Amino acid sequence: MKTFKLKIITPKGVYRETDVEILNIRSSGGQMGILANHIPLVSGIEISEMNYIDQNSQRQYFAIAGGFVYVGEQETVIIANAIESPEEIDLQRAEASKQRAQQRLKNPEDIDVLRAEISLKKALMRIHVKTTY
Amino acid sequence: MASDMQSIKRRMKSVESTKKITKAMQLVATSKLRKARNQLTELKPYYSTVQEIVAEILSDNQGMVDNPYLKENHDGKKVYIVVTSSLGLCGGYNANVFKVMMENIHAEDEVYMIGRKGANYLNHYQISCHLDYVDLNSTLDFKDVIRLVRELTQRYKNHSIQSIQIIYTQFVNNLTFTPTVVDLLPIQTNLFENTSTTKKETLFEPDPQTVLNDLIPMYLQSVIYGYLVESVTSENASRRTSMENATDNAEELIEELLLKYNQARQTAITNEISEIVAGANAQ
């Protein structure tokens, strides 16, 4: 199958740069699969799991904490504040942050509810990706 | 004579120990500088990609003036983010930032201070500033930058902020740093005119407005973080240079003192001999 260039960028530098057959992401508009020769596209990515099939036909899974995808002519770029493969996820840390967020949401008086919800969402998604793959 | 020699010796000792400290600080600053520069290069692709996408959207959608981030607010306060250092002994780094800061800010403006030195400076002049992010220059925590941007964008959309500017120290090379003032909000669309765009029809999911609304906070995070890391790089470069100079000066001073000491010692010996000879001759 025809492949295209995928680059994943975080504030810590270039995370992955590889050729992929298909990229599956969850955009703000819904689940989306990107193949080679896609027309130029810009979209936000939800806090979700994403995956792609690399040149060796292996499906790679990641947990992404929100970001952007930019499909250009030469390459496709994902910009994320944080992205992790299942091996990189620290399950204990995710559990701890899940509990912290739940605790906060229980007495939502003087806290930023939206923030707690986002961090809960991130923790749950990390746990999901870690335990599923 | 003997007391003269002793006092010179004492000074030599003190200069020697000062030299040891400056030398150690120079080495520490050198390694920190290397780390900061690496971080700066790692950050580059992130920053430039976000910028490219923003440019792409803006060039594709000329006249998206009703976006809250592009529109100018006429009421509210002016906000300045100022990046200084938390440690001293870095030459003119802080003083230069202070000079630019005092030229720009007015009594009614709000200041978000990063770095303890800047906080102390404003405190001295009885000017209040936000201190929630004062340690950001040592932690360099991206989460805090996200928090800062969220707070500022919220306030900007509420019209309680008129504009946001950042005062940071631009890193030109290892010896040159210039304090610079940059506009963050409202977004200056002409900033992106030089960025190359594909000029191809681009699809925005779900629509350009939503994408831009999400992208601009991300853009601000990346620029603020970039300027922060750049300032820290400048700080360490400045510290390295000034510590190198201090070490050189100490070496020079030690040489001078050694010469003086030897002269004093020789004078003492000559005196003693002439006294003995005079004593022997007198007999």
Coordinates of C-alpha atoms in Angstrom, one line a residue:
Chain A
M1 CA 0.0 0.0 0.0
K2 CA 1.1 3.5 -0.7
T3 CA 2.7 5.2 2.3
F4 CA 3.0 8.8 3.3
K5 CA 5.3 10.7 5.7
L6 CA 4.1 11.3 9.2
K7 CA 5.8 13.5 11.7
I8 CA 4.8 13.8 15.4
I9 CA 6.0 16.9 17.2
T10 CA 5.9 17.7 20.9
P11 CA 7.4 20.6 22.9
K12 CA 10.2 18.1 23.7
G13 CA 11.2 17.8 20.0
V14 CA 10.3 15.5 17.2
Y15 CA 8.7 12.4 18.7
R16 CA 8.3 10.2 15.6
E17 CA 9.1 10.6 12.0
T18 CA 8.1 7.6 9.9
D19 CA 6.3 6.4 6.8
V20 CA 2.8 5.1 7.4
E21 CA 0.0 3.5 5.4
I22 CA -2.9 4.8 7.4
L23 CA -3.3 7.2 10.3
N24 CA -6.4 6.9 12.5
I25 CA -7.3 9.8 14.7
R26 CA -10.3 11.2 16.5
S27 CA -10.8 14.8 15.3
S28 CA -13.2 17.3 16.8
G29 CA -15.6 16.2 14.1
G30 CA -15.3 12.5 14.7
Q31 CA -13.2 9.4 13.9
M32 CA -11.0 10.0 10.8
G33 CA -8.7 7.8 8.7
I34 CA -6.0 9.4 6.6
L35 CA -4.4 7.7 3.7
A36 CA -1.8 8.9 1.3
N37 CA -2.7 11.7 -1.2
H38 CA -5.2 13.2 1.2
I39 CA -6.1 16.8 0.3
P40 CA -4.6 19.5 2.6
L41 CA -6.4 19.4 5.9
V42 CA -6.2 21.0 9.3
S43 CA -8.1 19.7 12.3
G44 CA -8.0 19.5 16.1
I45 CA -7.4 16.1 17.7
E46 CA -9.4 15.1 20.8
I47 CA -7.9 13.6 23.9
S48 CA -8.1 10.1 22.5
E49 CA -6.2 7.1 21.4
M50 CA -4.7 7.2 17.9
N51 CA -3.0 4.6 15.8
Y52 CA -1.2 4.1 12.5
I53 CA 0.1 1.2 10.4
D54 CA 3.8 1.6 9.7
Q55 CA 5.7 0.3 6.6
N56 CA 6.0 -3.2 8.2
S57 CA 2.2 -3.4 8.5
Q58 CA 2.4 -3.2 12.2
R59 CA -0.3 -1.2 13.9
Q60 CA 1.1 1.2 16.5
Y61 CA -1.1 2.7 19.3
F62 CA -0.7 5.9 21.1
A63 CA -2.4 8.0 23.8
I64 CA -2.6 11.6 22.7
A65 CA -3.5 14.4 25.1
G66 CA -5.1 16.6 22.4
G67 CA -3.4 18.5 19.6
F68 CA -3.6 19.2 15.9
V69 CA -3.1 17.3 12.7
Y70 CA -1.9 19.1 9.6
V71 CA -2.1 17.1 6.4
G72 CA 0.2 18.8 3.9
E73 CA 1.4 17.8 0.4
Q74 CA 4.8 16.6 1.5
E75 CA 4.0 15.3 4.9
T76 CA 1.5 15.0 7.6
V77 CA 2.3 16.6 10.9
I78 CA 0.7 16.0 14.3
I79 CA 1.4 18.6 17.0
A80 CA 0.7 17.4 20.5
N81 CA 1.5 18.6 23.9
A82 CA 1.9 15.1 25.1
I83 CA 1.8 11.7 23.3
E84 CA 2.8 8.3 24.6
S85 CA 3.0 4.7 23.4
P86 CA 1.6 2.0 25.7
E87 CA 5.2 1.2 26.8
E88 CA 5.8 4.8 27.9
I89 CA 2.7 5.3 29.9
D90 CA 3.3 5.2 33.7
L91 CA 0.2 3.4 34.9
Q92 CA 0.8 4.4 38.5
R93 CA 1.0 8.0 37.6
A94 CA -2.1 7.8 35.5
E95 CA -4.0 6.1 38.3
A96 CA -2.9 8.7 40.8
S97 CA -3.9 11.6 38.6
K98 CA -7.3 9.9 37.9
Q99 CA -7.9 9.6 41.7
R100 CA -6.8 13.2 42.2
A101 CA -9.1 14.5 39.5
Q102 CA -12.0 12.4 40.8
Q103 CA -11.4 13.7 44.3
R104 CA -11.4 17.3 43.0
L105 CA -14.7 16.8 41.1
K106 CA -16.4 15.5 44.3
N107 CA -16.3 18.8 45.9
P108 CA -16.3 21.3 43.1
E109 CA -16.4 24.6 44.9
D110 CA -13.2 26.5 44.5
I111 CA -11.7 24.6 41.7
D112 CA -11.6 24.7 37.9
V113 CA -14.1 22.0 37.0
L114 CA -13.1 22.0 33.4
R115 CA -9.5 21.5 34.2
A116 CA -10.2 18.6 36.5
E117 CA -12.4 17.0 33.9
I118 CA -9.7 17.3 31.3
S119 CA -7.1 15.8 33.5
L120 CA -9.5 13.0 34.4
K121 CA -10.1 12.4 30.7
K122 CA -6.4 12.2 30.0
A123 CA -5.8 9.8 32.9
L124 CA -8.7 7.5 31.8
M125 CA -7.5 7.5 28.2
R126 CA -3.9 6.7 29.3
I127 CA -5.1 3.8 31.5
H128 CA -7.3 2.5 28.6
V129 CA -4.4 2.6 26.1
K130 CA -2.0 1.0 28.5
T131 CA -4.3 -1.9 29.5
T132 CA -5.7 -2.6 26.1
Y133 CA -2.5 -2.8 24.0
Chain B
M1 CA 57.6 45.0 56.8
A2 CA 56.6 41.6 58.0
S3 CA 53.0 42.8 58.6
D4 CA 52.9 44.2 55.1
M5 CA 53.9 40.8 53.7
Q6 CA 51.3 39.1 55.8
S7 CA 48.5 41.3 54.6
I8 CA 49.4 40.7 51.0
K9 CA 49.4 37.0 51.6
R10 CA 46.0 37.2 53.2
R11 CA 44.6 39.1 50.2
M12 CA 46.1 36.6 47.8
K13 CA 44.3 33.8 49.7
S14 CA 41.0 35.6 49.5
V15 CA 41.4 36.3 45.8
E16 CA 42.3 32.7 45.2
S17 CA 39.1 31.4 46.9
T18 CA 37.0 33.9 45.0
K19 CA 38.6 32.7 41.8
K20 CA 37.6 29.1 42.7
I21 CA 34.0 30.1 43.2
T22 CA 33.8 32.1 39.9
K23 CA 35.5 29.2 38.1
A24 CA 33.0 26.7 39.5
M25 CA 30.1 29.0 38.5
Q26 CA 31.5 29.3 35.1
L27 CA 31.6 25.6 34.6
V28 CA 28.1 25.2 35.9
A29 CA 26.8 27.9 33.6
T30 CA 28.6 26.3 30.7
S31 CA 26.8 23.0 31.2
K32 CA 23.5 24.7 31.9
L33 CA 24.0 26.8 28.7
R34 CA 24.5 23.6 26.7
K35 CA 21.3 22.1 28.1
A36 CA 19.3 25.2 27.4
R37 CA 20.6 25.5 23.9
N38 CA 19.6 21.8 23.2
Q39 CA 16.2 22.5 24.6
L40 CA 15.9 25.5 22.3
T41 CA 16.7 23.4 19.2
E42 CA 14.3 20.7 20.3
L43 CA 11.6 23.2 20.6
K44 CA 12.2 24.7 17.2
P45 CA 10.2 22.2 15.1
Y46 CA 7.2 22.5 17.4
Y47 CA 7.2 26.2 17.4
S48 CA 7.7 26.6 13.7
T49 CA 5.1 24.1 12.7
V50 CA 2.4 25.8 14.9
Q51 CA 3.4 29.0 13.3
E52 CA 3.2 27.6 9.8
I53 CA -0.3 26.3 10.4
V54 CA -1.5 29.6 11.9
A55 CA -0.1 31.4 8.8
E56 CA -1.8 28.9 6.6
I57 CA -5.2 29.5 8.1
L58 CA -4.7 33.3 8.2
S59 CA -3.6 33.5 4.5
D60 CA -6.5 31.2 3.5
N61 CA -9.0 33.2 5.3
Q62 CA -8.2 36.9 4.9
G63 CA -10.5 39.1 6.8
M64 CA -11.3 36.8 9.7
V65 CA -11.4 39.9 11.8
D66 CA -14.2 38.9 14.2
N67 CA -12.1 36.2 15.8
P68 CA -11.6 37.3 19.5
Y69 CA -7.9 36.8 19.3
L70 CA -7.4 39.0 16.2
K71 CA -9.7 41.7 17.3
E72 CA -8.3 44.6 19.3
N73 CA -9.7 45.2 22.7
H74 CA -10.1 48.9 23.5
D75 CA -10.8 48.5 27.2
G76 CA -9.0 46.6 29.9
K77 CA -5.4 46.6 31.1
K78 CA -2.2 46.1 29.3
V79 CA -0.4 43.0 30.4
Y80 CA 3.3 42.4 30.3
I81 CA 5.1 39.1 30.9
V82 CA 8.6 39.8 32.0
V83 CA 11.3 37.2 32.1
T84 CA 14.2 37.8 34.5
S85 CA 16.5 35.4 36.4
S86 CA 16.3 34.1 39.9
L87 CA 20.0 33.9 40.6
G88 CA 22.5 36.8 40.5
L89 CA 26.0 36.9 39.1
C90 CA 25.0 37.0 35.5
G91 CA 26.4 40.3 34.4
G92 CA 24.0 42.9 33.0
Y93 CA 21.3 40.4 32.1
N94 CA 18.7 41.5 34.7
A95 CA 19.7 45.2 34.5
N96 CA 19.1 45.3 30.8
V97 CA 15.7 43.7 31.1
F98 CA 14.8 46.2 33.9
K99 CA 15.8 49.1 31.7
V100 CA 13.5 48.0 28.9
M101 CA 10.7 47.2 31.4
M102 CA 10.8 50.6 33.0
E103 CA 10.7 52.3 29.7
N104 CA 7.6 50.4 28.7
I105 CA 5.3 49.8 31.6
H106 CA 3.1 52.3 33.3
A107 CA 1.5 52.4 36.7
E108 CA -1.8 50.9 35.6
D109 CA -0.3 48.0 33.6
E110 CA -0.2 44.5 35.0
V111 CA 3.0 42.5 35.1
Y112 CA 3.3 38.8 35.2
M113 CA 6.8 38.3 36.6
I114 CA 9.0 35.3 35.9
G115 CA 12.2 35.2 38.0
R116 CA 12.8 36.3 41.6
K117 CA 15.2 39.1 40.7
G118 CA 12.5 40.9 38.8
A119 CA 10.0 40.4 41.6
N120 CA 12.5 41.9 44.1
Y121 CA 13.2 44.8 41.8
L122 CA 9.5 45.8 41.4
N123 CA 9.0 45.3 45.1
H124 CA 11.7 47.8 45.7
Y125 CA 9.8 50.4 43.6
Q126 CA 6.4 49.4 45.3
I127 CA 5.0 48.2 42.0
S128 CA 2.8 45.1 42.4
C129 CA 3.0 42.1 40.0
H130 CA 1.6 38.6 39.7
L131 CA 3.9 36.1 41.3
D132 CA 2.1 32.9 40.4
Y133 CA 4.6 32.0 37.8
V134 CA 7.7 33.5 39.3
D135 CA 9.7 30.2 39.4
L136 CA 8.9 29.3 35.8
N137 CA 12.4 30.1 34.7
S138 CA 13.9 27.4 36.9
T139 CA 11.2 24.7 36.5
L140 CA 10.5 25.3 32.8
D141 CA 7.4 23.3 33.3
F142 CA 5.2 23.3 30.1
K143 CA 2.1 22.7 32.2
D144 CA 2.6 26.0 34.0
V145 CA 2.8 27.7 30.6
I146 CA -0.5 26.1 29.6
R147 CA -2.0 27.4 32.8
L148 CA -0.7 30.9 32.2
V149 CA -2.0 30.9 28.6
R150 CA -5.4 29.7 29.7
E151 CA -5.7 32.4 32.3
L152 CA -4.6 35.1 29.9
T153 CA -6.7 34.1 27.0
Q154 CA -9.8 33.8 29.2
R155 CA -9.2 37.3 30.5
Y156 CA -8.5 38.6 27.0
K157 CA -11.8 37.2 25.8
N158 CA -13.6 38.8 28.8
H159 CA -12.1 42.1 27.7
S160 CA -10.4 42.7 31.0
I161 CA -7.1 42.7 29.1
Q162 CA -6.3 45.1 26.3
S163 CA -3.1 43.6 25.0
I164 CA -0.4 41.2 26.1
Q165 CA 3.3 41.8 25.5
I166 CA 6.3 39.8 26.6
I167 CA 9.7 41.2 27.6
Y168 CA 12.4 38.6 27.2
T169 CA 16.1 38.5 26.3
Q170 CA 16.8 37.5 22.8
F171 CA 19.8 35.1 22.4
V172 CA 21.8 36.3 19.4
N173 CA 25.0 34.4 20.1
N174 CA 27.1 33.4 23.1
L175 CA 28.2 37.0 23.7
T176 CA 25.2 39.1 22.5
F177 CA 21.8 39.3 24.1
T178 CA 19.2 41.9 23.5
P179 CA 16.2 42.5 25.7
T180 CA 13.2 42.6 23.4
V181 CA 9.5 43.5 23.6
V182 CA 7.1 41.3 21.6
D183 CA 3.3 41.6 21.1
L184 CA 1.5 38.4 21.8
L185 CA -2.2 39.4 21.7
P186 CA -4.0 40.6 19.7
I187 CA -2.2 38.5 17.0
Q188 CA -0.4 40.7 14.6
T189 CA -1.3 39.1 11.3
N190 CA 1.6 40.8 9.5
L191 CA 3.9 38.7 11.6
F192 CA 3.0 35.7 9.4
E193 CA 3.4 37.4 6.0
N194 CA 6.9 36.1 5.6
T195 CA 6.0 32.5 6.5
S196 CA 5.7 30.5 3.3
T197 CA 2.3 28.9 2.7
T198 CA 1.2 26.3 0.2
K199 CA -1.6 28.6 -1.3
K200 CA -3.6 25.4 -1.9
E201 CA -7.2 24.9 -0.9
T202 CA -7.1 23.5 2.6
L203 CA -9.9 21.7 4.4
F204 CA -10.6 22.8 7.9
E205 CA -12.3 20.4 10.2
P206 CA -14.9 21.4 11.4
D207 CA -14.3 25.0 10.2
P208 CA -11.5 27.6 10.2
Q209 CA -12.9 29.6 13.0
T210 CA -12.9 26.6 15.5
V211 CA -9.5 25.5 14.4
L212 CA -8.1 28.9 14.9
N213 CA -9.7 29.3 18.3
D214 CA -8.0 26.1 19.4
L215 CA -4.8 26.7 17.6
I216 CA -4.1 30.2 18.9
P217 CA -3.7 29.2 22.6
M218 CA -1.4 26.5 21.4
Y219 CA 0.5 29.0 19.4
L220 CA 0.8 31.3 22.5
Q221 CA 2.0 28.4 24.6
S222 CA 4.7 27.6 22.1
V223 CA 5.9 31.1 21.7
I224 CA 5.9 31.9 25.4
Y225 CA 7.7 28.7 26.2
G226 CA 10.2 29.4 23.3
Y227 CA 10.9 32.9 24.6
L228 CA 11.3 31.6 28.1
V229 CA 13.8 29.0 27.1
E230 CA 15.6 31.6 25.0
S231 CA 15.8 33.9 28.0
V232 CA 17.2 31.1 30.2
T233 CA 19.8 30.4 27.5
S234 CA 20.8 34.1 27.5
E235 CA 21.0 34.1 31.2
N236 CA 23.4 31.2 31.3
A237 CA 25.4 32.6 28.5
S238 CA 25.6 35.9 30.3
R239 CA 26.6 34.3 33.5
R240 CA 29.3 32.2 31.8
T241 CA 30.8 35.3 30.2
S242 CA 30.8 37.4 33.3
M243 CA 32.2 34.5 35.4
E244 CA 34.9 34.0 32.8
N245 CA 35.9 37.6 33.0
A246 CA 35.9 37.4 36.8
T247 CA 38.2 34.4 36.8
D248 CA 40.5 36.2 34.4
N249 CA 40.6 39.3 36.6
A250 CA 41.3 37.2 39.7
E251 CA 44.2 35.5 37.9
E252 CA 45.6 38.9 36.9
L253 CA 45.2 40.2 40.5
I254 CA 46.9 37.2 41.9
E255 CA 49.9 37.7 39.6
E256 CA 50.2 41.3 40.7
L257 CA 49.9 40.5 44.3
L258 CA 52.5 37.8 44.0
L259 CA 54.9 40.3 42.5
K260 CA 54.3 42.7 45.3
Y261 CA 54.7 39.9 47.9
N262 CA 58.1 38.9 46.4
Q263 CA 59.2 42.5 46.3
A264 CA 58.3 43.0 49.9
R265 CA 60.0 39.8 50.9
Q266 CA 63.2 40.8 49.0
T267 CA 63.1 44.2 50.7
A268 CA 62.9 42.6 54.1
I269 CA 65.8 40.3 53.4
T270 CA 68.0 43.2 52.0
N271 CA 67.2 45.2 55.0
E272 CA 68.1 42.4 57.3
I273 CA 71.4 41.8 55.6
S274 CA 72.3 45.5 55.6
E275 CA 71.6 45.6 59.3
I276 CA 73.8 42.6 60.0
V277 CA 76.6 44.1 57.8
A278 CA 76.3 47.4 59.5
G279 CA 76.4 45.7 62.9
A280 CA 79.5 43.7 61.9
N281 CA 81.3 46.8 60.6
A282 CA 80.6 48.7 63.7
Q283 CA 82.5 46.2 65.9

